[in-house]
């Protein structure tokens, strides 16, 4: 068990879920982590906006949910983030900063079930500043 735990620690992907209220500098902090510690930054909000402006069958639904500020269904958003993670893994990346992800518990469960990882959330809360 101890050997497995050590192997998992060194060979699993690492996810930092970067979250914050509207206006929080999620992208700016994520970019700093990318430059300083070689994490790969995946901007979930940008992925969703690109998808919403595409000709995909669920694009209109995503556009509506984004405009209302509602979470996007896990069945739509998760394959998008998973494709980006797999693309990074194919290039040898193991450390990811996921900006704006997750929007729901189902999204976390989906990703962590499919990609063995160590994950940590980071909430940017400047309300006390």
N, CA and C of each residue as an Amber inpcrd file, in Angstrom:
protein
   387
   0.8150000  -1.1960000   0.0000000   0.0000000   0.0000000   0.0000000
   0.8600000   1.2630000   0.0000000   1.9470000   1.2210000   0.7480000
   2.8260000   2.3910000   0.8330000   3.5060000   2.6660000  -0.5050000
   3.9430000   1.6050000  -1.1750000   4.5920000   1.7530000  -2.4790000
   3.5930000   2.2960000  -3.5020000   2.3650000   1.7780000  -3.4590000
   1.3330000   2.2540000  -4.3800000   1.0480000   3.7360000  -4.1480000
   0.9780000   4.1320000  -2.8880000   0.7130000   5.5410000  -2.5700000
   1.8310000   6.4360000  -3.0950000   3.0710000   6.0130000  -2.9440000
   4.2080000   6.7970000  -3.4520000   4.1990000   6.8500000  -4.9770000
   3.9250000   5.7150000  -5.6140000   3.8790000   5.6820000  -7.0830000
   2.7650000   6.5880000  -7.5970000   1.6220000   6.5420000  -6.9360000
   0.5020000   7.3960000  -7.3470000   0.8720000   8.8650000  -7.1960000
   1.5860000   9.1750000  -6.1320000   1.9700000  10.5620000  -5.8830000
   2.8770000  11.0990000  -6.9850000   3.7620000  10.2710000  -7.4930000
   4.7330000  10.7420000  -8.4790000   4.2890000  10.5680000  -9.9270000
   3.3760000   9.6560000 -10.1990000   3.0400000   9.3660000 -11.5890000
   1.6130000   9.7260000 -11.9870000   0.8110000  10.1990000 -11.0690000
  -0.5520000  10.6200000 -11.3990000  -0.5510000  12.0770000 -11.8480000
  -1.5900000  12.4270000 -12.5520000  -1.7790000  13.8360000 -12.9040000
  -2.0970000  14.6200000 -11.6430000  -1.7920000  15.8890000 -11.7000000
  -2.1410000  16.7940000 -10.6050000  -3.0400000  17.8790000 -11.1770000
  -4.1850000  18.0620000 -10.5320000  -5.1310000  19.0950000 -10.9330000
  -5.2490000  20.1290000  -9.8330000  -5.2080000  21.3890000 -10.2090000
  -5.5680000  22.4820000  -9.3110000  -6.8270000  23.0860000  -9.9080000
  -7.9230000  22.9990000  -9.1610000  -9.1820000  23.6010000  -9.5990000
  -9.1730000  25.0530000  -9.1470000  -9.0460000  25.9650000 -10.0760000
  -8.9690000  27.3950000  -9.7740000 -10.3710000  27.9950000  -9.8900000
 -10.9180000  28.4030000  -8.7480000 -12.2830000  28.9100000  -8.7060000
 -12.3210000  30.2840000  -8.0690000 -13.3380000  31.0350000  -8.3910000
 -13.5060000  32.3490000  -7.7880000 -14.8080000  32.9790000  -8.2240000
 -15.2600000  33.9850000  -7.4900000 -16.4910000  34.6790000  -7.8680000
 -16.2660000  35.4990000  -9.1340000 -17.3340000  35.9750000  -9.7560000
 -17.1690000  36.8170000 -10.9490000 -16.2380000  37.9920000 -10.6610000
 -15.3160000  38.2100000 -11.5580000 -14.3530000  39.2980000 -11.3970000
 -13.0550000  38.8850000 -10.7300000 -13.0060000  37.6800000 -10.1710000
 -11.7660000  37.1980000  -9.5480000 -10.7380000  36.9310000 -10.6500000
  -9.4680000  37.1990000 -10.3780000  -8.4290000  37.0430000 -11.4110000
  -7.9920000  35.5910000 -11.6130000  -8.9570000  34.7270000 -11.9100000
  -8.6750000  33.3020000 -12.0760000  -7.6530000  33.0730000 -13.1870000
  -7.8660000  33.6690000 -14.3440000  -6.9600000  33.4670000 -15.4800000
  -5.5690000  34.0210000 -15.1840000  -5.5000000  35.1580000 -14.5330000
  -4.2050000  35.7820000 -14.2310000  -3.3870000  34.9180000 -13.2700000
  -4.0220000  34.4350000 -12.2000000  -3.3240000  33.5880000 -11.2300000
  -2.9450000  32.2580000 -11.8790000  -3.8410000  31.7100000 -12.6930000
  -3.5620000  30.4450000 -13.3830000  -2.3790000  30.5820000 -14.3320000
  -2.3070000  31.6930000 -15.0360000  -1.1880000  31.9440000 -15.9470000
   0.1210000  32.0590000 -15.1750000   0.0760000  32.6670000 -14.0020000
   1.2790000  32.7530000 -13.1580000   1.7360000  31.3660000 -12.7220000
   0.7940000  30.4990000 -12.3470000   1.1450000  29.1270000 -11.9800000
   1.7360000  28.3870000 -13.1740000   1.1950000  28.6610000 -14.3470000
   1.6900000  28.0290000 -15.5710000   3.1420000  28.4300000 -15.8240000
   3.4410000  29.7160000 -15.6910000   4.8020000  30.2060000 -15.9420000
   5.7760000  29.7820000 -14.8510000   5.3500000  29.9150000 -13.5930000
   6.2470000  29.6720000 -12.4630000   6.5200000  28.1870000 -12.2260000
   5.4710000  27.3540000 -12.3290000   5.6000000  25.9500000 -11.9420000
   5.3480000  24.9690000 -13.0760000   5.2610000  25.4410000 -14.2920000
   5.0660000  24.6010000 -15.4810000   3.7630000  23.8070000 -15.4610000
   2.7410000  24.3670000 -14.8440000   1.4170000  23.7690000 -14.9420000
   0.8280000  24.1610000 -16.2960000  -0.0210000  23.3130000 -16.8340000
  -0.7080000  23.6300000 -18.0800000  -2.0740000  24.2130000 -17.7260000
  -2.3320000  25.4340000 -18.1790000  -3.5820000  26.1220000 -17.8580000
  -4.6450000  25.7950000 -18.8910000  -5.7700000  25.2800000 -18.4170000
  -6.9260000  25.0210000 -19.2730000  -8.0510000  25.9210000 -18.7800000
  -8.4640000  26.8490000 -19.6100000  -9.5150000  27.8010000 -19.2550000
 -10.8670000  27.2250000 -19.6800000 -11.5930000  26.6940000 -18.7000000
 -12.8720000  26.0350000 -18.9700000 -13.8950000  27.0050000 -19.5550000
 -13.9070000  28.2200000 -19.0710000 -14.8540000  29.2160000 -19.5750000
 -14.6130000  29.4900000 -21.0570000 -13.3540000  29.6050000 -21.4470000
 -13.0330000  29.8200000 -22.8700000 -13.4340000  28.6200000 -23.7180000
 -13.2180000  27.4150000 -23.1800000 -13.6360000  26.2100000 -23.9010000
 -15.1460000  26.2320000 -24.1490000 -15.8940000  26.6010000 -23.1090000
 -17.3530000  26.6410000 -23.2410000 -17.7980000  27.7180000 -24.2240000
 -17.1490000  28.8710000 -24.1900000 -17.5160000  29.9500000 -25.1130000
 -17.2100000  29.5700000 -26.5560000 -16.0880000  28.9270000 -26.7750000
 -15.7410000  28.4580000 -28.1170000 -16.7730000  27.4450000 -28.6020000
 -17.1400000  26.5320000 -27.7100000 -18.1470000  25.5230000 -28.0510000
 -19.4990000  26.1790000 -28.3390000 -19.8710000  27.1620000 -27.5250000
 -21.1580000  27.8450000 -27.6970000 -21.2430000  28.5710000 -29.0350000
 -20.1210000  29.0160000 -29.5540000 -20.0900000  29.7320000 -30.8360000
 -19.8530000  28.8060000 -32.0260000 -19.8430000  27.5020000 -31.7730000
 -19.6030000  26.5400000 -32.8470000 -20.9340000  26.0800000 -33.4470000
 -20.8460000  25.1250000 -34.3510000 -22.0390000  24.5650000 -34.9940000
 -22.4450000  23.2280000 -34.3870000 -21.9330000  22.9120000 -33.1990000
 -22.2600000  21.6450000 -32.5400000 -23.7370000  21.6230000 -32.1510000
 -24.2670000  20.4200000 -31.9510000 -25.7070000  20.2930000 -31.6960000
 -26.1440000  20.9180000 -30.3730000 -25.2940000  20.9110000 -29.3500000
 -25.6570000  21.4720000 -28.0440000 -25.1300000  22.8880000 -27.8370000
 -24.6200000  23.5090000 -28.8770000 -24.0060000  24.8390000 -28.7470000
 -25.0060000  25.8800000 -28.2530000 -26.2080000  25.8340000 -28.7620000
 -27.2180000  26.8180000 -28.3490000 -27.5660000  26.6590000 -26.8720000
 -27.6530000  25.4150000 -26.4220000 -27.9590000  25.1320000 -25.0150000
 -26.8540000  25.6730000 -24.1080000 -25.6080000  25.4720000 -24.5030000
 -24.4700000  25.9760000 -23.7260000 -24.4920000  27.4990000 -23.6950000
 -24.7870000  28.1050000 -24.8330000 -24.8440000  29.5720000 -24.9060000
 -25.9030000  30.1270000 -23.9520000 -27.0580000  29.4780000 -23.9010000
 -28.1310000  29.9080000 -22.9990000 -27.7200000  29.7680000 -21.5380000
 -27.0990000  28.6380000 -21.1970000 -26.6790000  28.4150000 -19.8140000
 -25.6010000  29.4060000 -19.3980000 -24.6820000  29.7090000 -20.2990000
 -23.6390000  30.6900000 -19.9890000 -24.2390000  32.0770000 -19.7770000
 -25.2100000  32.4380000 -20.6100000 -25.8130000  33.7710000 -20.4760000
 -26.6140000  33.9070000 -19.1830000 -27.1530000  32.7990000 -18.6890000
 -27.9150000  32.8130000 -17.4350000 -27.0190000  32.6270000 -16.2090000
 -25.7470000  32.2950000 -16.4350000 -24.8340000  32.0650000 -15.3250000
 -25.0330000  30.7220000 -14.6500000 -25.6350000  29.7860000 -15.3650000
 -25.8880000  28.4540000 -14.8150000 -24.7610000  27.5020000 -15.2010000
 -24.5560000  26.4560000 -14.3910000 -23.5500000  25.4530000 -14.7540000
 -23.9700000  24.6870000 -16.0090000 -23.0010000  24.3510000 -16.8070000
 -23.2450000  23.5640000 -18.0120000 -23.3450000  22.1000000 -17.5990000
 -24.2130000  21.3590000 -18.2490000 -24.3790000  19.9380000 -17.9310000
 -23.0390000  19.2160000 -18.0330000 -22.8200000  18.2890000 -17.1060000
 -21.5760000  17.5220000 -17.0910000 -21.3900000  16.7380000 -18.3880000
 -22.4900000  16.2680000 -18.9700000 -22.3950000  15.4790000 -20.2020000
 -21.9130000  16.3040000 -21.3900000 -21.9830000  17.6220000 -21.2830000
 -21.5090000  18.5010000 -22.3560000 -20.1200000  19.0470000 -22.0300000
 -19.9550000  19.5970000 -20.8440000 -18.7060000  20.2570000 -20.4750000
 -17.5460000  19.3160000 -20.2100000 -17.8370000  18.1660000 -19.6090000
 -16.7450000  17.2620000 -19.2240000 -15.9670000  16.6770000 -20.4020000
 -16.6310000  16.2500000 -21.4720000 -15.8400000  15.7770000 -22.6140000
 -14.9150000  16.8550000 -23.1900000 -15.3170000  18.1120000 -23.0920000
 -14.4600000  19.1970000 -23.5850000 -13.1840000  19.2990000 -22.7570000
 -13.3250000  19.2960000 -21.4360000 -12.1510000  19.4190000 -20.5730000
 -11.3040000  18.1570000 -20.6460000 -11.9700000  17.0070000 -20.7520000
 -11.2560000  15.7340000 -20.8350000 -10.3930000  15.6770000 -22.0950000
 -10.9110000  16.1710000 -23.2090000 -10.1400000  16.1940000 -24.4570000
  -8.8920000  17.0560000 -24.3050000  -9.0180000  18.1980000 -23.6190000
  -7.8550000  19.0730000 -23.4010000  -6.8320000  18.4140000 -22.4790000
  -7.3150000  17.7380000 -21.4390000  -6.4030000  17.0370000 -20.5230000
  -5.6710000  15.9280000 -21.2700000  -6.3980000  15.1400000 -22.0480000
  -5.7630000  14.0610000 -22.8160000  -4.7520000  14.6090000 -23.8230000
  -5.0690000  15.7470000 -24.4300000  -4.1400000  16.3700000 -25.3740000
  -2.8450000  16.7430000 -24.6500000  -2.9770000  17.3190000 -23.4680000
  -1.8010000  17.6720000 -22.6770000  -1.0180000  16.4500000 -22.2320000
  -1.7320000  15.4170000 -21.7940000  -1.0650000  14.1860000 -21.3520000
  -0.2840000  13.5420000 -22.4960000  -0.8260000  13.6190000 -23.7080000
  -0.1370000  13.0600000 -24.8730000   1.1850000  13.7770000 -25.1310000
   1.2790000  15.0310000 -24.6740000   2.5140000  15.8100000 -24.8230000
   3.4210000  15.6870000 -23.6020000   3.0180000  14.8520000 -22.6360000
   3.8400000  14.6300000 -21.4540000   3.5230000  15.5230000 -20.2650000
   2.4480000  16.2820000 -20.3460000   2.0680000  17.1720000 -19.2450000
   1.3630000  16.3580000 -18.1620000   1.7280000  16.6050000 -16.9020000
   1.0750000  15.9260000 -15.7810000   0.4080000  16.8980000 -14.8160000
   0.7500000  18.1640000 -14.8810000   0.2320000  19.1590000 -13.9480000
  -0.6750000  20.1360000 -14.6830000  -1.9060000  20.2630000 -14.1930000
  -2.8910000  21.1030000 -14.8600000  -3.5340000  22.0730000 -13.8760000
  -3.7450000  23.2970000 -14.3250000  -4.5740000  24.2670000 -13.6120000
  -5.8440000  24.3900000 -14.4360000  -6.9720000  24.0760000 -13.8210000
  -8.2490000  24.1210000 -14.5180000  -9.0200000  25.3440000 -14.0430000
  -9.0100000  26.3870000 -14.8480000  -9.6720000  27.6400000 -14.4920000
 -11.1620000  27.5830000 -14.7560000 -11.9660000  27.8900000 -13.7360000
 -13.4130000  27.8850000 -13.8910000 -14.0320000  26.5040000 -13.8760000
 -13.2600000  25.5190000 -13.5560000 -13.7410000  24.1330000 -13.4880000
 -13.4530000  23.6160000 -12.0990000 -14.3840000  22.9480000 -11.4850000
 -15.6800000  22.4640000 -11.9340000 -16.7820000  23.4600000 -11.6220000
 -17.8990000  23.2540000 -12.2780000 -19.0930000  24.0470000 -11.9940000
 -20.0780000  23.2500000 -11.1470000 -19.8410000  21.9490000 -11.0290000
 -20.7110000  21.0920000 -10.2200000 -19.9240000  19.8760000  -9.7430000
 -20.4670000  19.1930000  -8.7500000 -19.8300000  17.9990000  -8.2120000
 -19.7770000  16.8900000  -9.2590000 -20.7950000  16.8000000 -10.1090000
 -20.8100000  15.7770000 -11.1580000 -19.6250000  15.9390000 -12.1050000
 -19.2530000  17.1700000 -12.3830000 -18.1180000  17.4120000 -13.2730000
 -16.8210000  16.9060000 -12.6450000 -16.6490000  17.1220000 -11.3470000
 -15.4550000  16.6250000 -10.6490000 -15.4190000  15.1070000 -10.6950000
 -16.5420000  14.4880000 -10.3720000 -16.6130000  13.0300000 -10.3580000
 -16.3060000  12.4540000 -11.7330000 -16.8210000  13.0730000 -12.7720000
 -16.5880000  12.6240000 -14.1400000 -15.0960000  12.6370000 -14.4630000
 -14.4420000  13.7590000 -14.2140000 -13.0310000  13.9030000 -14.5650000
 -12.1460000  12.9900000 -13.7290000 -12.3510000  12.9770000 -12.4210000
 -11.4740000  12.2000000 -11.5440000 -11.6910000  10.7010000 -11.6860000
 -12.8450000  10.2770000 -12.1890000 -13.0780000   8.8650000 -12.4600000
 -12.2760000   8.4250000 -13.6860000 -12.1550000   9.3120000 -14.6670000
 -11.4940000   8.9650000 -15.9230000  -9.9920000   9.2220000 -15.9400000
  -9.5300000  10.1150000 -15.0950000  -8.0980000  10.4390000 -15.0560000
  -7.6010000  10.2720000 -13.6200000  -6.7570000   9.2680000 -13.3660000
  -6.1990000   9.1210000 -12.0140000  -5.3980000  10.3790000 -11.6680000
  -5.7160000  10.9800000 -10.5300000  -5.0850000  12.2590000 -10.2380000
  -5.0610000  12.5610000  -8.7480000  -4.2670000  13.5490000  -8.4300000
  -4.2910000  14.2020000  -7.1310000  -4.8570000  15.5840000  -7.4050000
  -5.8940000  15.9620000  -6.6940000  -6.5660000  17.2270000  -7.0030000
  -6.6730000  18.1030000  -5.7660000  -6.5430000  19.4060000  -5.9990000
  -6.6840000  20.4000000  -4.9360000  -7.4770000  21.5850000  -5.4750000
  -8.4880000  22.0180000  -4.7310000  -9.1910000  23.2390000  -5.1370000
  -8.4780000  24.4690000  -4.6020000  -8.5450000  25.5550000  -5.3350000
  -8.0020000  26.8330000  -4.8840000  -9.0660000  27.8870000  -5.1570000
  -9.6370000  28.4240000  -4.0750000 -10.6940000  29.4220000  -4.1840000
 -10.0980000  30.8010000  -3.9960000 -10.2630000  31.6460000  -4.9890000
  -9.7890000  33.0240000  -4.9040000 -10.9090000  33.8670000  -4.3090000
 -10.7710000  34.2040000  -3.0380000 -11.8000000  34.9680000  -2.3300000
 -11.1670000  36.2310000  -1.7840000 -11.4480000  37.3460000  -2.4400000
 -10.8560000  38.6160000  -2.0320000 -11.8490000  39.4810000  -1.2620000
 -12.9250000  38.8700000  -0.7560000 -13.9510000  39.6450000  -0.0640000
 -13.4480000  40.2220000   1.2550000 -12.4130000  39.6180000   1.8350000
 -11.8790000  40.1040000   3.1090000 -10.7260000  41.0710000   2.9240000
 -10.3360000  41.3140000   1.7080000  -9.1730000  42.1800000   1.4540000
  -9.5120000  43.6410000   1.6070000
